[in-house]
Coordinates of C-alpha atoms in Angstrom, one line a residue:
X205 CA -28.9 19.8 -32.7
X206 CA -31.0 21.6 -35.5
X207 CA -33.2 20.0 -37.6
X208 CA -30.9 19.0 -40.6
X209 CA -28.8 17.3 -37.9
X210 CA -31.8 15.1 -36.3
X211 CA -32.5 14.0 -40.3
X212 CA -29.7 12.7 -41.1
X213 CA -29.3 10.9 -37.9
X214 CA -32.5 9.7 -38.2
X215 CA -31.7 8.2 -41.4
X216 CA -28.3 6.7 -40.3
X217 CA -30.5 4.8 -37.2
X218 CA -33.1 3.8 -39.9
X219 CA -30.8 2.2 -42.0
X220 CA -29.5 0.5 -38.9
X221 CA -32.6 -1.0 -38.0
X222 CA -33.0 -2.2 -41.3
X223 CA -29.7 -4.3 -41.3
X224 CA -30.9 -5.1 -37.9
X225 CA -34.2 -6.2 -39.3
X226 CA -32.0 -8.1 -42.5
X227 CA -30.0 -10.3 -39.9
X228 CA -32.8 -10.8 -37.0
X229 CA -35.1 -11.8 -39.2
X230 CA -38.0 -10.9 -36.9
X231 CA -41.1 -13.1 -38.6
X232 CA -39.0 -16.1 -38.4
X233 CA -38.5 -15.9 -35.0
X234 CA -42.0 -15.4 -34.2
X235 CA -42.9 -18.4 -35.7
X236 CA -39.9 -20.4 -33.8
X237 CA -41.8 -19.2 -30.7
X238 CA -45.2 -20.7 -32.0
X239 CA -43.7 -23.7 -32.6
X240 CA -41.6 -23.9 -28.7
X241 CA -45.2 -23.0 -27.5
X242 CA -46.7 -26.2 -29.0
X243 CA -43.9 -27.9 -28.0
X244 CA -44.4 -26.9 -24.6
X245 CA -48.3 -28.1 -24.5
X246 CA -47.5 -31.9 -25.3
X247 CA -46.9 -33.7 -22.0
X248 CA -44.3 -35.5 -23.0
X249 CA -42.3 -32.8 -23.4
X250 CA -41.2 -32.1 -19.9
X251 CA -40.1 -35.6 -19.6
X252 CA -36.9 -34.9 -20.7
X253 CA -35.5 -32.3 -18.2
X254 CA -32.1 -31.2 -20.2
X255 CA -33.6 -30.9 -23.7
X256 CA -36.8 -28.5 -22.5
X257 CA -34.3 -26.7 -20.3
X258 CA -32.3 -26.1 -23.0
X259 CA -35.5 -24.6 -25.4
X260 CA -36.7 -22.8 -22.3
X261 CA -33.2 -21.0 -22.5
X262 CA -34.1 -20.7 -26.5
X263 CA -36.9 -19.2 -25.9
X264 CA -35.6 -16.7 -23.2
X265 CA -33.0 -15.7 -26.2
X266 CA -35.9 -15.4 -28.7
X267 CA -38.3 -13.1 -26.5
X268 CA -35.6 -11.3 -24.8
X269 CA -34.3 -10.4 -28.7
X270 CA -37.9 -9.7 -30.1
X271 CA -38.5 -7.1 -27.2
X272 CA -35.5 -5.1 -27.9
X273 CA -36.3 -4.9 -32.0
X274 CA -39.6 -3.8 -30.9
X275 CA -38.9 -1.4 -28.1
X276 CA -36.6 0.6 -30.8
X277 CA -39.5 0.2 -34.1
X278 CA -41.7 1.5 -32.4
X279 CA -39.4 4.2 -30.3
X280 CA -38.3 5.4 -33.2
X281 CA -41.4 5.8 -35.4
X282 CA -42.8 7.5 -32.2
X283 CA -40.3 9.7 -32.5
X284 CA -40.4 10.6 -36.2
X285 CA -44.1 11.2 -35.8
X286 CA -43.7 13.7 -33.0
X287 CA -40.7 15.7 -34.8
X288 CA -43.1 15.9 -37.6
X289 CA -46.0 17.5 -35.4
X290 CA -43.5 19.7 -34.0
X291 CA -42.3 21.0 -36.7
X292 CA -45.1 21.4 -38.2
X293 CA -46.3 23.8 -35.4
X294 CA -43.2 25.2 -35.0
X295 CA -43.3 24.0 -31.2
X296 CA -40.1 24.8 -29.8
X297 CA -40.5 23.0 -26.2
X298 CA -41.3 19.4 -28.0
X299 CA -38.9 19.7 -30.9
X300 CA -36.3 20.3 -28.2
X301 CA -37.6 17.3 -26.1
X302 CA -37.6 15.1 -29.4
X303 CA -33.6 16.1 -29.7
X304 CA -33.1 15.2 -26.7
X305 CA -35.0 11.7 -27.1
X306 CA -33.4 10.6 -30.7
X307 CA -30.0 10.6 -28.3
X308 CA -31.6 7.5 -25.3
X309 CA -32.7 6.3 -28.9
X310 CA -29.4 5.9 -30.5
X311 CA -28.7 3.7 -26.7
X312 CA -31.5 1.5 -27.2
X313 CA -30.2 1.0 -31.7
X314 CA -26.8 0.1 -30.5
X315 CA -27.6 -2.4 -27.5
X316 CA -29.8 -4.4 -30.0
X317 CA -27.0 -3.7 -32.8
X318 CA -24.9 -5.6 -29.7
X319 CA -27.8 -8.0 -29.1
X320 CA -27.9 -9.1 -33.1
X321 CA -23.7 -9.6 -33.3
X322 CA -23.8 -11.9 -30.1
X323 CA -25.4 -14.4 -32.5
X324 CA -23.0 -17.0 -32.1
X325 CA -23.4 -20.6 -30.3
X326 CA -21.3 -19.4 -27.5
X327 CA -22.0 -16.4 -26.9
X328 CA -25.1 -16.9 -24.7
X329 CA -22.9 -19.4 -22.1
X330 CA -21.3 -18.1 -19.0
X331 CA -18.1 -17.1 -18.7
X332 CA -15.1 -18.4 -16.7
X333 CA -12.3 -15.8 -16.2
X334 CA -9.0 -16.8 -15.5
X335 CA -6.5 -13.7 -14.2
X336 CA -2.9 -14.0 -13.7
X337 CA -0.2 -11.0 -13.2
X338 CA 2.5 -11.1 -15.3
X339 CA 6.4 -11.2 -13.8
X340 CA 6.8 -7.8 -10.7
X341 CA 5.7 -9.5 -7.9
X342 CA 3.5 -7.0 -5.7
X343 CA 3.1 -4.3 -8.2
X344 CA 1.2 -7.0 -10.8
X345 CA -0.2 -8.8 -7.8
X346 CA -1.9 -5.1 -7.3
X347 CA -2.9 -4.9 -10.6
X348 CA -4.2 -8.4 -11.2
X349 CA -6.6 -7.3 -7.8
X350 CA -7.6 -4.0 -9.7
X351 CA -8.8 -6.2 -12.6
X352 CA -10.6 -8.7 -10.3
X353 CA -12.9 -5.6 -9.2
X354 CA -13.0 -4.0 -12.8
X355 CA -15.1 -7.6 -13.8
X356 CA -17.2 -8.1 -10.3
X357 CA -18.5 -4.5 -10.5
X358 CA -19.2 -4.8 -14.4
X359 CA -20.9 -8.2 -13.2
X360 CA -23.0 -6.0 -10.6
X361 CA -23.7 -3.4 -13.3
X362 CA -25.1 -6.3 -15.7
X363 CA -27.0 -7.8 -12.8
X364 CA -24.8 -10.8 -13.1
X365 CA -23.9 -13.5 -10.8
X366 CA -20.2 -14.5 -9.8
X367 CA -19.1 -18.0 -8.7
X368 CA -15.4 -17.4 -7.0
X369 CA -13.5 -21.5 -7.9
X370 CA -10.0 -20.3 -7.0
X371 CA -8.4 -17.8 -4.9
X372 CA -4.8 -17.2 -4.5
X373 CA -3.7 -14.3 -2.3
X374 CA -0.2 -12.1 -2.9
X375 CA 2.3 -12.4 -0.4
X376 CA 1.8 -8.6 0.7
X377 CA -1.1 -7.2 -1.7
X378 CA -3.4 -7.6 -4.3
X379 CA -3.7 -11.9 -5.9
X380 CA -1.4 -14.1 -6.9
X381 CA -4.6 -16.0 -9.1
X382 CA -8.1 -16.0 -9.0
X383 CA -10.3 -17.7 -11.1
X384 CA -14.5 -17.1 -11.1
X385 CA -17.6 -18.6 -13.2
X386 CA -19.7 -15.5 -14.2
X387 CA -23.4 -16.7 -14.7
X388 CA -25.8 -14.3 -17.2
X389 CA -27.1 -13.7 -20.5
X390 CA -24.6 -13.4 -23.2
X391 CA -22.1 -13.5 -20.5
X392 CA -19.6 -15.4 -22.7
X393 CA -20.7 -13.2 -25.5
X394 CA -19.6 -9.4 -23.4
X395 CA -16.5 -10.9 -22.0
X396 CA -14.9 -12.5 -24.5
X397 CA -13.8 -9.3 -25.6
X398 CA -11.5 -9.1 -22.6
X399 CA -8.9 -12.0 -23.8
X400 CA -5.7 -11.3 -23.5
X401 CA -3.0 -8.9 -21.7
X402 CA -4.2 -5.9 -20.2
X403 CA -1.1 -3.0 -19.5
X404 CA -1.2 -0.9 -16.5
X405 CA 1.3 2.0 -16.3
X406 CA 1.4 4.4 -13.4
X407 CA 3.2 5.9 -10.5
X408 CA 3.7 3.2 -8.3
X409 CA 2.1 3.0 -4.8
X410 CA 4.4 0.7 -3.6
X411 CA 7.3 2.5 -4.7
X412 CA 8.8 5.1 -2.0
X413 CA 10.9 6.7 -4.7
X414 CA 7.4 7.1 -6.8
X415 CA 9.0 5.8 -10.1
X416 CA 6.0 5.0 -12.7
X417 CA 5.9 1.3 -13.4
X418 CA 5.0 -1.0 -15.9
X419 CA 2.8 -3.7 -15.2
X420 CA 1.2 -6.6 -16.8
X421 CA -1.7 -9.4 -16.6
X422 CA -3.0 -11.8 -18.3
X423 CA -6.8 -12.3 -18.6
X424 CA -8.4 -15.9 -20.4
X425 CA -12.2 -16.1 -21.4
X426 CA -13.3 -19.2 -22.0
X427 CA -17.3 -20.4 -22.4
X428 CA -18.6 -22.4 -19.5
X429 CA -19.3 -25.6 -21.9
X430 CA -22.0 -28.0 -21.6
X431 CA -22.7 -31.7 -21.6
X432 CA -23.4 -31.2 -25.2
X433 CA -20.1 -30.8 -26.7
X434 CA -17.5 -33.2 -26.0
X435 CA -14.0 -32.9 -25.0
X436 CA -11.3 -35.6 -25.2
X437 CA -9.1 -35.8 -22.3
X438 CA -6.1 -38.5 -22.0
X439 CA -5.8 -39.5 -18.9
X440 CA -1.7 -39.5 -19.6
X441 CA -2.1 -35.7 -20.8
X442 CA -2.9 -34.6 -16.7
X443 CA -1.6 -34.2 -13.8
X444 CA -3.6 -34.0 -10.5
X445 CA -2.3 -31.8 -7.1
X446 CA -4.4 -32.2 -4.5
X447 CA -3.8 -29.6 -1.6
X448 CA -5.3 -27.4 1.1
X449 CA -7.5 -24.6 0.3
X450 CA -6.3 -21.4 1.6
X451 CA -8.8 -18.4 0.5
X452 CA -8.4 -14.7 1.3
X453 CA -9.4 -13.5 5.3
X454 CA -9.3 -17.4 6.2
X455 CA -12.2 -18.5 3.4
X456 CA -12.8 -22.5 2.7
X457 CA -9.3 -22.8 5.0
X458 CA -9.7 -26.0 5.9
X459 CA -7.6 -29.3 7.5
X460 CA -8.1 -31.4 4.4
X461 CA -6.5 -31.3 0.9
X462 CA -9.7 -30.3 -1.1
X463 CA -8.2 -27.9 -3.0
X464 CA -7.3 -29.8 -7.0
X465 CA -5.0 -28.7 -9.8
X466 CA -4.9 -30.0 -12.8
X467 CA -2.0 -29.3 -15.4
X468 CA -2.6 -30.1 -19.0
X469 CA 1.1 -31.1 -20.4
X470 CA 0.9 -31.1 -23.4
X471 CA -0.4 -27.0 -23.7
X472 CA 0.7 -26.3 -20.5
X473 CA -3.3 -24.7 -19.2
X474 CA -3.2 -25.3 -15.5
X475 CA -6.7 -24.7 -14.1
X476 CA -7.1 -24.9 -10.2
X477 CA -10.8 -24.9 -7.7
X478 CA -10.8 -25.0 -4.2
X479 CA -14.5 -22.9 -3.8
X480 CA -16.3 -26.6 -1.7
X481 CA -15.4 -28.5 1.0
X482 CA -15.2 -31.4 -1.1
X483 CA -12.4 -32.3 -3.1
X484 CA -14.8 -34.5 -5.3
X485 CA -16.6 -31.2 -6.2
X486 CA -13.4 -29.2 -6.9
X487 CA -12.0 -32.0 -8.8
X488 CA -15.2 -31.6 -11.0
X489 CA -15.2 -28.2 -11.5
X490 CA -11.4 -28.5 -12.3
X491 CA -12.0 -30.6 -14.9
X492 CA -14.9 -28.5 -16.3
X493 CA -13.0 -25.8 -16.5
X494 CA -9.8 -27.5 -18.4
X495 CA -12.7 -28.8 -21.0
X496 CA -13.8 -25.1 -21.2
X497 CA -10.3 -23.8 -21.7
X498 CA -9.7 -26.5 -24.5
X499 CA -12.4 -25.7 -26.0
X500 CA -11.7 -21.6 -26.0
X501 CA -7.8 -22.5 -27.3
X502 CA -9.4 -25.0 -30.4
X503 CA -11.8 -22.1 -31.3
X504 CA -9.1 -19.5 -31.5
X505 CA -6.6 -22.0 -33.2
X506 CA -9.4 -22.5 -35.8
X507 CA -10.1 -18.8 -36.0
X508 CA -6.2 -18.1 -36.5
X509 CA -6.0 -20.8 -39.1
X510 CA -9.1 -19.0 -41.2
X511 CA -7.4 -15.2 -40.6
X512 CA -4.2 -16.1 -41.4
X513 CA -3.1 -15.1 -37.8
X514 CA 0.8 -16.0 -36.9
X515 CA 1.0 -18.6 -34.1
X516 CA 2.5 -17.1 -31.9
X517 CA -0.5 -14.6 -31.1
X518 CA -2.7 -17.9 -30.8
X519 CA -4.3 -18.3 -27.2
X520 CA -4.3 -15.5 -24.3
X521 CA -0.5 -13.7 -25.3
X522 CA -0.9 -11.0 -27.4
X523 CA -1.5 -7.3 -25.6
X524 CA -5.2 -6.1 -25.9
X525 CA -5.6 -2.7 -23.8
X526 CA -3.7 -0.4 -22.1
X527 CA -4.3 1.9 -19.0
X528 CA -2.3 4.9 -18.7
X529 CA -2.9 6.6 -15.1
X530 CA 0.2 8.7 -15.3
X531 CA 1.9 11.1 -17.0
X532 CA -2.0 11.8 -18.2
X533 CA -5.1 9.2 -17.9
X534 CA -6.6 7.3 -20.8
X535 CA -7.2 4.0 -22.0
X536 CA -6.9 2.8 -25.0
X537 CA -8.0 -0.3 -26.8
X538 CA -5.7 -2.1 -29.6
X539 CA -8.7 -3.6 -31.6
X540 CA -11.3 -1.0 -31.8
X541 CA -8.3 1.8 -31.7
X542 CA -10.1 4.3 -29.6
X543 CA -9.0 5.8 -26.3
X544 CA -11.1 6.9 -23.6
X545 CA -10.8 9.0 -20.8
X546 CA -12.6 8.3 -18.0
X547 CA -10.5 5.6 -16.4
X548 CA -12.0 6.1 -12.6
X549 CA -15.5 4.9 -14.0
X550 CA -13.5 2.1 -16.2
X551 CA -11.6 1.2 -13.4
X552 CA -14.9 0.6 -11.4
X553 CA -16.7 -1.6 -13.9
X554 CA -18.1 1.0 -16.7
X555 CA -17.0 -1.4 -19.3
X556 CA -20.2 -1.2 -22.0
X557 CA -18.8 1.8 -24.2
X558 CA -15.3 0.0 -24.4
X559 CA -16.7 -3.7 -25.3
X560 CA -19.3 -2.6 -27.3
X561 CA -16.6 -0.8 -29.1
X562 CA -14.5 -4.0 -29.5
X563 CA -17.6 -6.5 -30.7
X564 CA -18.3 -3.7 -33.3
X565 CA -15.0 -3.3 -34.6
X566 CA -14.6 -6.9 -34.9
X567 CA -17.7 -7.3 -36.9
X568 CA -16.7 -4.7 -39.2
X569 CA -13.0 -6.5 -40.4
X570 CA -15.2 -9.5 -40.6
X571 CA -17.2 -7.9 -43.2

């Protein structure tokens, strides 16, 4: 990088910040803190144990939010001011360092850029994943279990937490279903991007002839929803299975039906839970998660309705990313168009560049 280079991305980051800056709106939120901190000294305002959760959770958003705008003002005015010392003494060593620094700087611009779009009300909820492999038997069963890992280690990566609710092992490898509650900030928000079918196509291991293969699965996203919003179920809509759990290496295998299904005629969502002992708690959990997934299908109905988008690509059906591991390796992503190449670290939960790619590509057709 010379220093014609470092100017004009230094004015591209600057301008950045300032949209930033434009949508954030930094002095208001300040003064939302001032007021959650007065709110916070009146006794009566832990009485209520939901609402001043929820502000605690406001505020969490707000500081967490301020930090980041700060940490990259003051970042990048640090490093303006050094580039200009440097320069002006011609100092090779620190002008080189300062390079070198506008790069981490750029990181720390686009995770707030991320921060700023992950504005909506959901976005901050946790996230229940649903997988399912599409029609091949063991080869999607495999792949369905590579996507499992893909989300656990990004999960790990985030320092998130994972709630396994349903477990359904292949006959002879990988899952047959598995469903999981993914607790963290903006959660929801990350892995929303990951709705819809993923396409795996590779040589296949379970293949003595080593043909390459074709598989599919299906992935749904759906925000873990609240006692806040409210979600009309007909009792003559459902159907309840009750049966016994089963889990992989003999988990929550137990001698009573504990396990409940519940099937959703009239769209056909079939959610499942079998994570306690008792069926009372599964049956809850079931029917929070048919809520959440009702919820997810009305947004994107109402999404589809405002884009003009056919309705046949409504819901979870509509291809989003494939992964190519042979005749080369890449994978390549349908909304943001770009294809990267380091699968292996993909594969094994690197999922940042490729989301963050998505969320931006999505706010840029919006505008």
């Amino acid at each position: 990088m010379d220093a014609y280079e470092y100017s004009e991305l230094i004015k591209e980051l600057e301008g950045k910040l300032s949209n930033i800056e434009s949508i954030l709106k930094p002095e208001k939120l300040k003064d939302r803190l001032n007021e959650i901190e007065k709110m916070e000294n009146e006794p009566e305002f832990w009485n209520d144990p939901k609402k001043s959760a929820k502000i605690q959770k406001e505020k969490n958003i707000i500081l967490r939010k301020l930090e980041k705008y700060e940490k990259a003002k003051t970042s990048l005015m640090d490093n303006k001011d050094m580039f200009e010392l440097a320069n002006l003494e011609e100092d090779e060593e620190t002008l080189n360092e300062v390079f070198n620094d506008v790069q981490s700087l750029q990181k720390i611009i686009r995770d707030l850029e991320i921060e700023v779009m992950l504005s909506d009300e959901n976005d901050s909820k946790n996230a229940i994943i649903s997988i399912h492999p599409g029609a091949g038997g063991t080869e999607s069963h495999d792949w369905a279990s590579m996507l499992y890992r893909m989300y656990l280690r990004y999960a790990e990566r985030r320092g998130w937490k994972i709630e396994i609710l349903d477990y359904q092992a292949g006959d002879e490898a990988g899952i047959k279903d598995v469903s999981f509650l993914v607790k963290g900030d903006n959660a929801y928000g990350y892995l929303k991007a990951e709705n819809g079918i993923h396409r795996l196509v590779r040589v296949s291991p379970f293949d003595s002839a080593g043909r390459r293969h074709t598989s599919f699965a299906s992935v749904q996203v759906s925000p873990e929803i609240d006692d806040t919003i409210e979600i009309e179920i007909d009792p003559k809509d459902i159907r309840i299975d009750v049966f016994r759990a089963s889990g992989a290496g003999g988990q929550h295998v137990n001698k009573t039906e504990s396990a409940v299904r519940i099937t959703h005629i009239p769209t056909g969502i079939v959610v499942s839970c079998q994570n306690d002992r008792s069926q009372h708690k599964n049956k809850d959990m079931a029917f929070k998660m048919l809520k959440s997934k009702l919820y997810e299908l009305e947004l994107e109905k109402r999404k589809a309705e405002e884009d003009g988008t056919p309705k046949d690509e409504i819901g979870w059906g509509h291809q989003i990313r494939s992964y190519v591991l042979f005749p080369y390796q890449q994978v390549k992503d349908n909304r943001s168009n770009k294809a990267y190449s380091k699968i292996d670290d993909i594969l094994d939960g690197d999922l940042d560049e490729i989301i963050e790619d998505v969320l931006i590509s999505s706010k840029e057709k919006e505008n």
